[in-house]
């Protein structure tokens, strides 16, 4: 029986250089929480935004189990990620190193993702969550490593009790999850080291 | 284990020379329209073998492999995996793999492309075998009296 990959779209046009470029953007977002960066040169793979796809093609490989929420788990998305990343898809969020959530409502509780251990805090999951808007200069008040004083990041389309969940996440440091918020081609990060207030 | 037709043509394509594939590509006139799904890339593959009475797997060694995936306008995906660093060869194999999957044009291409290539490979193997046989030395053991 031949499975025809009719719907697969091309991945990164220049895998090596594009992956490096996108990695630098993710690094910048993580190192300076609150900063919104752009992931360009990547197409949408419904329902995944260009930023989500770009991050996935850059960071995922056969050694990074991935959890997709129900909204993200379309045939096109699964096929694209399997073909280009080769990442194993898992049904249990606790066993995933990365998660892509197309529905920000599925973000909480954060505890169902892998939080890592004291010996291996890096096993805490990186959760890529798609949101409806990212705005600098308003919204959540961020403090901590990589932030000069205070930064502000408005995230639209997330549950109301997200700040509470992020505070609990931060309290678990060095364990916990790291969050990458994607909207269209834009990306902002909230690593577990960041203190969040409303 | 039975070899499927697709496995057979991919094996023949992978083992053929790049020059033969290039000539065949030009002969396709007009050139087929295709897009790169996965641009040609070269990497390492761990070759595994089976050993011992129970056939336990072991790592034989790493092998350089180049691969490519292309897509025809109708959506058919072709894959090319070849030994070595020849990325153009991987791309050519992928194009032919896609064309051979076409129920309309495939069988014809099988006749005009794969069969001759397969014959050429068989001839090369036979010539090699003959050359090797010529070097055969028969040893015989002297049985000692005691």
Coordinates of C-alpha atoms in Angstrom, one line a residue:
Chain A
X1 CA 0.0 0.0 0.0
X2 CA 1.4 3.3 -1.0
X3 CA 0.7 6.3 1.2
X4 CA 0.7 9.4 -1.0
X5 CA 2.2 12.5 0.7
X6 CA 0.0 14.8 -1.4
X7 CA -0.3 17.6 1.0
X8 CA 3.3 18.0 2.3
X9 CA 4.6 21.5 1.9
X10 CA 8.3 22.3 1.5
X11 CA 10.2 23.0 4.7
X12 CA 12.8 25.7 5.2
X13 CA 14.2 26.9 1.8
X14 CA 17.8 26.7 3.1
X15 CA 17.7 24.3 6.0
X16 CA 21.0 25.1 7.5
X17 CA 21.0 28.9 7.2
X18 CA 17.3 29.4 7.9
X19 CA 17.4 27.2 11.0
X20 CA 20.4 29.2 12.3
X21 CA 18.6 32.5 11.6
X22 CA 15.4 31.3 13.4
X23 CA 17.4 29.9 16.3
X24 CA 19.0 33.3 16.8
X25 CA 15.5 34.8 17.0
X26 CA 14.3 32.3 19.5
X27 CA 17.5 32.8 21.5
X28 CA 16.9 36.6 21.5
X29 CA 13.3 36.2 22.6
X30 CA 14.3 33.8 25.4
X31 CA 17.3 35.9 26.5
X32 CA 15.3 39.2 26.6
X33 CA 11.8 38.2 27.8
X34 CA 9.2 40.6 26.6
X35 CA 10.9 41.3 23.4
X36 CA 8.8 40.4 20.3
X37 CA 10.8 39.0 17.4
X38 CA 9.8 38.1 13.9
X39 CA 10.2 34.7 12.2
X40 CA 10.1 35.4 8.5
X41 CA 10.4 33.3 5.4
X42 CA 8.2 30.5 6.7
X43 CA 4.7 29.6 5.5
X44 CA 1.6 28.7 7.4
X45 CA 0.8 25.1 7.8
X46 CA -2.8 25.2 9.0
X47 CA -3.5 25.6 11.7
X48 CA 0.1 26.4 12.7
X49 CA 1.3 30.0 12.3
X50 CA 4.5 30.8 10.5
X51 CA 6.3 31.4 13.8
X52 CA 5.2 28.1 15.2
X53 CA 6.3 26.2 12.1
X54 CA 9.6 28.0 12.0
X55 CA 10.4 27.2 15.6
X56 CA 9.4 23.6 15.0
X57 CA 11.5 23.2 11.9
X58 CA 14.4 24.7 13.8
X59 CA 14.3 23.0 17.2
X60 CA 12.6 19.6 16.7
X61 CA 14.2 16.4 15.5
X62 CA 13.9 12.7 16.1
X63 CA 15.1 13.1 19.7
X64 CA 12.4 15.6 20.8
X65 CA 9.0 14.1 21.5
X66 CA 6.2 16.5 20.6
X67 CA 2.7 16.9 22.0
X68 CA 0.1 18.5 19.9
X69 CA -3.2 19.7 21.3
X70 CA -6.5 18.7 19.6
X71 CA -6.6 21.9 17.6
X72 CA -3.0 21.5 16.3
X73 CA -3.4 17.8 15.6
X74 CA -4.5 18.2 12.0
X75 CA -3.4 15.8 9.3
X76 CA -1.5 18.5 7.5
X77 CA 0.4 19.6 10.6
X78 CA 1.3 16.1 11.7
X79 CA 2.5 15.2 8.2
X80 CA 4.5 18.3 7.9
X81 CA 6.2 17.8 11.3
X82 CA 6.8 14.1 10.8
X83 CA 8.3 14.7 7.3
X84 CA 10.5 17.6 8.0
X85 CA 11.4 17.2 11.7
X86 CA 11.1 13.5 12.1
X87 CA 9.9 14.1 15.7
X88 CA 8.0 11.5 17.6
X89 CA 4.4 12.5 18.3
X90 CA 3.2 11.6 21.8
X91 CA -0.3 11.7 23.3
X92 CA 0.8 12.2 26.8
X93 CA 2.0 15.8 27.5
X94 CA 4.1 14.7 30.3
X95 CA 6.3 12.7 28.0
X96 CA 6.9 15.5 25.6
X97 CA 9.9 17.8 25.3
X98 CA 8.0 20.3 23.2
X99 CA 4.3 21.1 22.8
X100 CA 2.5 23.0 20.2
X101 CA -0.9 24.3 21.3
X102 CA -3.0 25.9 18.5
X103 CA -5.7 26.7 21.1
X104 CA -4.3 28.9 23.9
X105 CA -7.3 27.7 26.1
X106 CA -5.5 24.4 26.3
X107 CA -2.5 26.0 28.0
X108 CA -3.5 25.4 31.6
X109 CA -2.7 23.6 33.8
X110 CA 1.0 23.9 33.1
X111 CA 1.6 21.0 35.5
X112 CA 0.5 18.4 33.0
X113 CA 3.7 19.2 31.0
X114 CA 7.0 17.8 31.9
X115 CA 8.5 20.1 34.6
X116 CA 11.9 18.5 34.6
X117 CA 13.7 17.4 37.8
X118 CA 16.2 19.0 40.1
X119 CA 18.9 16.9 38.4
X120 CA 17.7 17.6 34.9
X121 CA 15.7 20.9 34.9
X122 CA 16.3 21.1 31.2
X123 CA 13.9 18.3 30.7
X124 CA 11.1 20.8 31.5
X125 CA 9.0 21.2 28.3
X126 CA 9.1 24.1 25.9
X127 CA 5.5 25.0 25.2
X128 CA 4.8 26.8 21.9
X129 CA 1.3 28.4 22.3
X130 CA -0.5 30.2 19.6
X131 CA -2.2 33.4 20.6
X132 CA -4.3 36.1 19.0
X133 CA -2.1 39.1 19.7
X134 CA 1.3 40.1 21.0
X135 CA 1.7 43.8 22.1
X136 CA 4.8 45.4 23.6
X137 CA 4.5 48.1 26.2
X138 CA 1.3 47.0 27.9
X139 CA -0.1 44.0 29.7
X140 CA 2.0 41.8 31.9
X141 CA 4.8 43.2 34.0
X142 CA 8.0 41.2 33.6
X143 CA 11.1 41.3 35.7
X144 CA 14.1 39.1 36.0
X145 CA 17.1 37.9 34.1
X146 CA 17.5 39.5 30.7
X147 CA 15.2 42.4 31.6
X148 CA 16.5 45.8 32.3
X149 CA 14.2 46.8 35.2
X150 CA 10.8 46.0 33.9
X151 CA 9.4 45.0 30.6
X152 CA 5.7 44.8 29.5
X153 CA 4.2 42.2 27.2
X154 CA 0.5 42.0 26.3
X155 CA -0.6 38.6 25.3
X156 CA -4.1 38.3 23.9
X157 CA -6.2 35.2 23.7
X158 CA -4.8 33.4 26.8
X159 CA -6.7 32.2 29.9
X160 CA -7.3 34.9 32.5
X161 CA -5.5 33.1 35.3
X162 CA -2.3 32.8 33.2
X163 CA -0.3 35.2 35.5
X164 CA -1.1 33.0 38.5
X165 CA 0.0 29.9 36.6
X166 CA 3.2 31.7 35.5
X167 CA 3.9 32.7 39.1
X168 CA 3.5 29.1 40.3
X169 CA 5.8 28.0 37.4
X170 CA 8.4 30.5 38.4
X171 CA 8.3 29.4 42.0
X172 CA 9.4 25.9 40.8
X173 CA 12.6 27.2 39.4
X174 CA 14.9 25.6 38.3
X175 CA 12.1 23.2 37.4
X176 CA 9.2 24.3 35.3
X177 CA 8.2 25.0 31.7
X178 CA 9.3 27.7 29.2
X179 CA 6.7 29.3 27.0
X180 CA 7.0 30.6 23.4
X181 CA 4.0 32.7 22.3
X182 CA 3.4 32.8 18.6
X183 CA 1.1 35.1 16.7
X184 CA 1.4 35.0 12.9
X185 CA 5.1 35.5 12.3
X186 CA 5.8 37.1 15.7
X187 CA 7.3 35.4 18.7
X188 CA 7.8 36.2 22.3
X189 CA 9.2 34.1 25.1
X190 CA 8.6 33.7 28.8
X191 CA 11.2 31.5 30.3
X192 CA 10.7 30.1 33.8
X193 CA 13.2 32.5 35.2
X194 CA 10.9 35.5 34.6
X195 CA 8.7 37.0 37.3
X196 CA 5.3 37.9 36.0
X197 CA 2.8 40.3 37.5
X198 CA -0.4 41.7 36.1
Chain B
X1 CA 11.6 -10.9 1.5
X2 CA 9.9 -9.9 -1.7
X3 CA 11.1 -6.7 -3.3
X4 CA 8.3 -4.4 -4.4
X5 CA 8.5 -2.8 -7.8
X6 CA 9.2 0.5 -6.3
X7 CA 12.0 -0.9 -4.2
X8 CA 13.5 -2.4 -7.3
X9 CA 13.5 0.7 -9.3
X10 CA 14.9 2.8 -6.5
X11 CA 17.7 0.2 -6.1
X12 CA 18.5 0.3 -9.8
X13 CA 18.4 4.1 -9.9
X14 CA 20.6 4.4 -6.8
X15 CA 23.2 2.1 -8.2
X16 CA 23.4 3.5 -11.7
X17 CA 25.9 6.1 -12.7
X18 CA 25.1 9.8 -12.6
X19 CA 26.0 10.2 -16.2
X20 CA 23.4 7.6 -17.2
X21 CA 20.7 9.3 -15.1
X22 CA 21.6 12.7 -16.5
X23 CA 21.4 11.4 -20.1
X24 CA 18.0 9.8 -19.3
X25 CA 16.8 13.1 -17.8
X26 CA 17.7 15.1 -20.9
X27 CA 16.0 12.4 -23.0
X28 CA 12.8 13.0 -21.2
X29 CA 12.3 16.2 -23.2
X30 CA 10.4 18.2 -22.4
X31 CA 12.0 18.5 -18.9
X32 CA 9.5 17.5 -16.2
X33 CA 8.3 20.3 -14.0
X34 CA 9.0 19.7 -10.3
X35 CA 9.7 21.5 -7.0
X36 CA 12.0 20.6 -4.2
X37 CA 10.3 19.3 -1.1
X38 CA 13.4 18.6 0.7
X39 CA 16.5 20.1 -1.0
X40 CA 19.4 17.6 -1.5
X41 CA 21.3 17.0 1.6
X42 CA 24.2 14.8 2.6
X43 CA 24.4 13.0 5.9
X44 CA 25.4 9.8 7.7
X45 CA 23.4 6.7 8.1
X46 CA 24.3 3.9 10.6
X47 CA 24.4 0.6 8.7
X48 CA 23.3 -2.3 10.8
X49 CA 23.9 -5.9 10.3
X50 CA 23.0 -9.1 12.0
X51 CA 25.5 -11.4 13.7
X52 CA 25.7 -14.5 15.7
X53 CA 23.4 -17.5 15.7
X54 CA 20.5 -15.5 17.0
X55 CA 20.9 -12.7 14.4
X56 CA 21.4 -9.9 17.0
X57 CA 21.7 -6.5 15.5
X58 CA 25.0 -4.6 15.6
X59 CA 26.2 -1.3 14.1
X60 CA 28.4 -2.1 11.1
X61 CA 29.5 1.4 10.5
X62 CA 28.4 4.8 9.3
X63 CA 27.8 5.4 5.6
X64 CA 27.6 8.7 3.7
X65 CA 24.2 9.1 2.1
X66 CA 22.7 11.9 0.0
X67 CA 18.9 12.3 -0.2
X68 CA 16.4 14.5 -1.8
X69 CA 12.6 14.7 -2.0
X70 CA 10.8 16.4 -4.9
X71 CA 7.1 17.0 -5.7
X72 CA 5.4 17.0 -9.1
X73 CA 2.7 19.5 -9.9
X74 CA 0.1 16.8 -9.4
X75 CA 1.3 16.3 -5.8
X76 CA 3.3 13.0 -6.3
X77 CA 6.3 12.9 -4.0
X78 CA 9.5 11.2 -5.2
X79 CA 12.4 10.3 -2.9
X80 CA 16.0 9.7 -3.8
X81 CA 18.6 8.1 -1.5
X82 CA 22.0 7.4 -2.9
X83 CA 25.4 6.4 -1.4
X84 CA 28.0 9.1 -1.4
X85 CA 27.9 12.9 -1.7
X86 CA 26.4 13.3 -5.2
X87 CA 23.5 15.5 -4.4
X88 CA 22.6 16.0 -8.1
X89 CA 22.2 12.2 -8.3
X90 CA 19.9 12.1 -5.3
X91 CA 17.8 14.8 -7.0
X92 CA 17.7 12.9 -10.3
X93 CA 16.7 9.7 -8.5
X94 CA 13.9 11.5 -6.7
X95 CA 12.5 12.9 -10.0
X96 CA 12.5 9.5 -11.6
X97 CA 10.9 7.9 -8.6
X98 CA 8.1 10.4 -8.8
X99 CA 7.6 9.9 -12.6
X100 CA 7.6 6.1 -12.2
X101 CA 4.8 6.3 -9.7
X102 CA 2.5 7.8 -12.3
X103 CA 0.1 5.1 -13.4
X104 CA -0.1 6.5 -16.9
X105 CA 3.6 7.2 -17.8
X106 CA 5.2 4.9 -15.2
X107 CA 5.1 1.5 -16.9
X108 CA 6.5 3.0 -20.1
X109 CA 9.4 4.6 -18.2
X110 CA 10.0 1.3 -16.5
X111 CA 10.6 -0.2 -19.9
X112 CA 12.7 2.5 -21.4
X113 CA 14.7 3.6 -18.4
X114 CA 14.8 1.0 -15.6
X115 CA 15.2 -2.2 -17.6
X116 CA 18.2 -1.0 -19.6
X117 CA 19.8 0.4 -16.4
X118 CA 19.2 -2.9 -14.6
X119 CA 20.7 -4.8 -17.5
X120 CA 23.8 -2.6 -17.5
X121 CA 24.2 -3.2 -13.7
X122 CA 23.9 -6.9 -14.2
X123 CA 26.5 -6.9 -17.0
X124 CA 28.8 -4.9 -14.8
X125 CA 28.3 -7.3 -11.9
X126 CA 29.0 -10.3 -14.2
X127 CA 32.1 -8.7 -15.6
X128 CA 33.4 -8.0 -12.1
X129 CA 32.5 -11.5 -11.0
X130 CA 34.4 -13.0 -14.0
X131 CA 37.5 -10.8 -13.2
X132 CA 37.3 -12.0 -9.6
X133 CA 36.9 -15.6 -10.6
X134 CA 40.1 -15.4 -12.7
X135 CA 42.1 -14.8 -9.5
X136 CA 40.7 -17.8 -7.7
X137 CA 43.3 -20.1 -6.2
X138 CA 42.4 -23.6 -5.1
X139 CA 44.2 -24.6 -2.0
X140 CA 44.5 -28.2 -1.1
X141 CA 45.7 -29.5 2.2
X142 CA 48.4 -32.1 2.4
X143 CA 47.2 -34.8 4.7
X144 CA 50.1 -35.9 6.9
X145 CA 50.7 -39.5 7.4
X146 CA 50.6 -39.5 11.2

